[in-house]
mmCIF file of C-alpha atoms in Angstrom:
data_model
loop_
_atom_site.group_PDB
_atom_site.id
_atom_site.type_symbol
_atom_site.label_atom_id
_atom_site.label_comp_id
_atom_site.label_asym_id
_atom_site.label_seq_id
_atom_site.Cartn_x
_atom_site.Cartn_y
_atom_site.Cartn_z
ATOM 1 C CA MET A 175 53.951 2.565 -47.009
ATOM 2 C CA VAL A 176 50.270 2.734 -45.767
ATOM 3 C CA ALA A 177 47.690 3.113 -48.480
ATOM 4 C CA ASP A 178 45.555 6.059 -48.101
ATOM 5 C CA GLU A 179 42.306 4.122 -48.875
ATOM 6 C CA TYR A 180 39.263 4.746 -46.648
ATOM 7 C CA VAL A 181 36.507 2.029 -46.384
ATOM 8 C CA SER A 182 33.484 3.414 -44.436
ATOM 9 C CA ILE A 183 31.880 1.106 -41.690
ATOM 10 C CA ASP A 184 28.839 0.341 -43.944
ATOM 11 C CA GLU A 185 31.179 -0.804 -46.821
ATOM 12 C CA LEU A 186 33.133 -3.026 -44.432
ATOM 13 C CA ALA A 187 30.117 -4.527 -42.995
ATOM 14 C CA GLU A 188 28.839 -5.186 -46.423
ATOM 15 C CA ARG A 189 31.896 -6.922 -47.469
ATOM 16 C CA VAL A 190 32.232 -8.999 -44.095
ATOM 17 C CA ILE A 191 28.444 -10.130 -44.512
ATOM 18 C CA ARG A 192 29.130 -11.131 -48.177
ATOM 19 C CA ASP A 193 32.010 -12.989 -47.446
ATOM 20 C CA MET A 194 30.477 -14.926 -44.584
ATOM 21 C CA SER A 195 27.178 -15.568 -46.695
ATOM 22 C CA GLN A 196 29.379 -17.003 -49.432
ATOM 23 C CA TYR A 197 31.493 -19.025 -47.003
ATOM 24 C CA SER A 198 28.258 -20.374 -45.313
ATOM 25 C CA ASP A 199 26.609 -21.192 -48.444
ATOM 26 C CA GLU A 200 29.717 -23.215 -49.388
ATOM 27 C CA VAL A 201 29.664 -24.879 -46.061
ATOM 28 C CA VAL A 202 26.072 -25.974 -46.656
ATOM 29 C CA LYS A 203 26.735 -26.961 -50.097
ATOM 30 C CA LYS A 204 29.658 -29.534 -49.117
ATOM 31 C CA SER A 205 27.707 -30.635 -45.880
ATOM 32 C CA ARG A 206 24.863 -31.664 -48.262
ATOM 33 C CA GLU A 207 27.073 -33.646 -50.522
ATOM 34 C CA ALA A 208 28.958 -35.319 -47.504
ATOM 35 C CA ALA A 209 25.501 -36.239 -46.146
ATOM 36 C CA LYS A 210 24.081 -37.687 -49.490
ATOM 37 C CA ALA A 211 27.524 -39.545 -50.005
ATOM 38 C CA VAL A 212 27.029 -41.241 -46.562
ATOM 39 C CA ARG A 213 23.295 -41.815 -47.397
ATOM 40 C CA ASN A 214 24.380 -43.728 -50.486
ATOM 41 C CA GLN A 215 26.925 -45.890 -48.503
ATOM 42 C CA MET A 216 23.897 -46.761 -45.903
ATOM 43 C CA LYS A 217 21.440 -48.074 -48.598
ATOM 44 C CA PRO A 218 23.655 -51.033 -49.402
ATOM 45 C CA MET A 219 24.440 -51.826 -45.641
ATOM 46 C CA VAL A 220 20.950 -52.063 -44.702
ATOM 47 C CA GLU A 221 20.020 -54.154 -47.881
ATOM 48 C CA ASN A 222 22.708 -56.621 -47.129
ATOM 49 C CA LYS A 223 21.235 -56.772 -43.362
ATOM 50 C CA SER A 224 17.632 -56.997 -44.293
ATOM 51 C CA PRO A 225 15.981 -60.298 -43.275
ATOM 52 C CA VAL A 226 14.340 -62.432 -45.937
ATOM 53 C CA ARG A 227 11.566 -64.456 -44.637
ATOM 54 C CA HIS A 228 11.753 -68.189 -45.771
ATOM 55 C CA TYR A 229 8.379 -69.627 -45.901
ATOM 56 C CA SER A 230 6.403 -72.030 -48.184
ATOM 57 C CA THR A 231 3.133 -71.196 -49.487
ATOM 58 C CA HIS A 232 2.018 -74.747 -50.383
ATOM 59 C CA THR A 233 -0.321 -73.575 -52.750
ATOM 60 C CA GLN A 234 -1.877 -75.679 -55.388
ATOM 61 C CA THR A 235 -2.902 -75.191 -59.027
ATOM 62 C CA VAL A 236 -5.700 -76.907 -60.757
ATOM 63 C CA SER A 237 -4.552 -77.887 -64.213
ATOM 64 C CA ARG A 238 -7.709 -79.202 -65.460
ATOM 65 C CA ILE A 239 -11.397 -78.773 -64.516
ATOM 66 C CA ILE A 240 -14.139 -80.858 -65.807
ATOM 67 C CA VAL A 241 -17.693 -79.462 -65.299
ATOM 68 C CA HIS A 242 -19.994 -82.246 -66.215
ATOM 69 C CA ARG A 243 -18.548 -85.684 -65.037
ATOM 70 C CA SER A 244 -19.572 -88.719 -67.061
ATOM 71 C CA PRO A 245 -18.519 -92.269 -66.243
ATOM 72 C CA GLY A 246 -14.811 -92.782 -67.011
ATOM 73 C CA VAL A 247 -13.834 -88.965 -67.218
ATOM 74 C CA PRO A 248 -11.123 -88.163 -64.682
ATOM 75 C CA LYS A 249 -11.503 -85.739 -61.999
ATOM 76 C CA ALA A 250 -9.684 -82.427 -61.952
ATOM 77 C CA VAL A 251 -6.066 -83.140 -61.326
ATOM 78 C CA LYS A 252 -4.426 -81.003 -58.732
ATOM 79 C CA GLN A 253 -0.608 -80.343 -58.968
ATOM 80 C CA VAL A 254 1.402 -79.229 -56.012
ATOM 81 C CA LYS A 255 3.758 -76.318 -56.859
ATOM 82 C CA GLU A 256 7.417 -76.293 -55.764
ATOM 83 C CA GLU A 257 8.280 -74.502 -52.392
ATOM 84 C CA LYS A 258 7.886 -70.769 -52.914
ATOM 85 C CA TYR A 259 9.898 -68.283 -50.805
ATOM 86 C CA GLN A 260 9.485 -64.576 -50.112
ATOM 87 C CA PRO A 261 11.213 -62.960 -53.297
ATOM 88 C CA GLY A 262 12.961 -60.230 -50.938
ATOM 89 C CA TYR A 263 10.163 -57.824 -51.187
ATOM 90 C CA PHE A 264 11.292 -56.043 -47.881
ATOM 91 C CA LYS A 265 14.882 -56.274 -48.845
ATOM 92 C CA GLN A 266 14.502 -54.667 -52.208
ATOM 93 C CA GLY A 267 12.232 -51.956 -51.039
ATOM 94 C CA TRP A 268 15.204 -49.667 -49.901
ATOM 95 C CA ALA A 269 15.123 -46.245 -51.446
ATOM 96 C CA TYR A 270 16.920 -42.992 -50.569
ATOM 97 C CA GLY A 271 14.585 -40.545 -48.607
ATOM 98 C CA ASN A 272 14.755 -36.765 -48.158
ATOM 99 C CA ILE A 273 12.613 -34.805 -45.805
ATOM 100 C CA LYS A 274 12.249 -31.185 -46.267
ATOM 101 C CA LEU A 275 11.553 -29.273 -42.656
ATOM 102 C CA LYS A 276 9.674 -26.043 -42.235
ATOM 103 C CA ASN A 277 12.891 -24.228 -41.658
ATOM 104 C CA GLY A 278 14.267 -25.071 -44.972
ATOM 105 C CA ARG A 279 16.670 -27.715 -43.814
ATOM 106 C CA GLU A 280 16.715 -31.261 -45.185
ATOM 107 C CA ILE A 281 17.241 -34.587 -43.745
ATOM 108 C CA TYR A 282 18.784 -37.197 -45.996
ATOM 109 C CA GLY A 283 18.435 -40.891 -45.188
ATOM 110 C CA VAL A 284 17.255 -44.281 -46.207
ATOM 111 C CA ARG A 285 13.962 -45.513 -46.037
ATOM 112 C CA ASN A 286 11.951 -48.833 -47.095
ATOM 113 C CA LYS A 287 9.131 -47.848 -49.571
ATOM 114 C CA ALA A 288 7.909 -51.363 -49.851
ATOM 115 C CA MET A 289 7.053 -51.957 -46.297
ATOM 116 C CA PRO A 290 7.726 -49.014 -44.011
ATOM 117 C CA THR A 291 5.918 -50.181 -40.892
ATOM 118 C CA VAL A 292 7.669 -53.621 -40.794
ATOM 119 C CA THR A 293 10.984 -51.832 -40.481
ATOM 120 C CA HIS A 294 10.016 -50.471 -37.339
ATOM 121 C CA LEU A 295 8.528 -53.920 -36.043
ATOM 122 C CA LEU A 296 11.875 -55.841 -37.084
ATOM 123 C CA ASN A 297 14.136 -53.073 -35.864
ATOM 124 C CA PHE A 298 12.836 -52.575 -32.099
ATOM 125 C CA ASN A 299 11.558 -55.014 -29.371
ATOM 126 C CA HIS A 300 7.909 -55.221 -28.896
ATOM 127 C CA ASN A 301 5.551 -56.526 -26.332
ATOM 128 C CA LEU A 302 3.561 -59.798 -27.610
ATOM 129 C CA ILE A 303 -0.093 -59.765 -26.688
ATOM 130 C CA THR A 304 -2.586 -62.378 -27.884
ATOM 131 C CA HIS A 305 -6.079 -62.198 -26.701
ATOM 132 C CA GLY A 306 -5.664 -59.222 -24.719
ATOM 133 C CA LYS A 307 -2.896 -60.806 -22.433
ATOM 134 C CA PHE A 308 0.790 -60.350 -22.324
ATOM 135 C CA ARG A 309 2.655 -63.247 -23.680
ATOM 136 C CA GLY A 310 6.306 -61.936 -23.669
ATOM 137 C CA GLU A 311 8.567 -59.786 -25.614
ATOM 138 C CA VAL A 312 9.689 -60.129 -29.222
ATOM 139 C CA GLN A 313 13.335 -59.047 -29.691
ATOM 140 C CA GLY A 314 14.236 -56.887 -32.532
ATOM 141 C CA THR A 315 17.242 -57.326 -34.859
ATOM 142 C CA GLY A 316 18.495 -53.668 -34.646
ATOM 143 C CA PHE A 317 19.938 -54.017 -37.986
ATOM 144 C CA VAL A 318 18.681 -50.523 -38.746
ATOM 145 C CA GLU A 319 20.435 -48.918 -35.675
ATOM 146 C CA GLU A 320 23.721 -50.293 -36.918
ATOM 147 C CA ALA A 321 23.659 -48.437 -40.220
ATOM 148 C CA GLN A 322 22.257 -45.361 -38.614
ATOM 149 C CA ASN A 323 25.023 -45.298 -35.908
ATOM 150 C CA TRP A 324 27.805 -45.873 -38.697
ATOM 151 C CA GLY A 325 25.937 -42.993 -40.718
ATOM 152 C CA ILE A 326 26.107 -40.598 -37.829
ATOM 153 C CA ARG A 327 29.822 -41.250 -37.102
ATOM 154 C CA GLU A 328 30.922 -41.116 -40.883
ATOM 155 C CA LEU A 329 28.987 -37.839 -41.292
ATOM 156 C CA GLU A 330 30.620 -36.379 -38.224
ATOM 157 C CA ARG A 331 33.990 -37.370 -39.440
ATOM 158 C CA ARG A 332 33.666 -36.072 -42.899
ATOM 159 C CA LEU A 333 32.270 -32.708 -41.603
ATOM 160 C CA SER A 334 35.136 -32.393 -39.065
ATOM 161 C CA GLU A 335 37.747 -33.010 -41.866
ATOM 162 C CA PHE A 336 36.077 -30.598 -43.995
ATOM 163 C CA LEU A 337 35.927 -27.777 -41.367
ATOM 164 C CA GLU A 338 39.449 -28.356 -40.421
ATOM 165 C CA ARG A 339 40.676 -27.770 -43.894
ATOM 166 C CA GLU A 340 38.758 -24.492 -44.225
#
């Protein structure tokens, strides 16, 4: 038996628009959750691959200073400190980053809040110029690109799985 229910075109259009907006809101919400989950996995990857510079500061500390020297009074004693290495300031500076665009969209990622310009210098190749002359090229490590490419592939995989289920 066919129901004798009539729906006007305006009502049908409203229902379709309402259902589509609910579906799109759900897709946006789940895609944001997937992007945040991928971002959360990228941070430890970048932290583990971040270089730590090993260098010695060879600093000295004066342990005793004597202003007026008289005969028999020893001079100031200098003590050499133990080798001191960079504490991982760059490596520990990774944080989650969000960029809000003018159109309302957000970009989720990982950034180095401690030394943002060093990230670019370490990741990409650069010309070495000293005293205004080209001396060669410094090779970048590309450690950020590896995590970024993994993040892109992982997000695409998660989104395709989600959309196939819907």
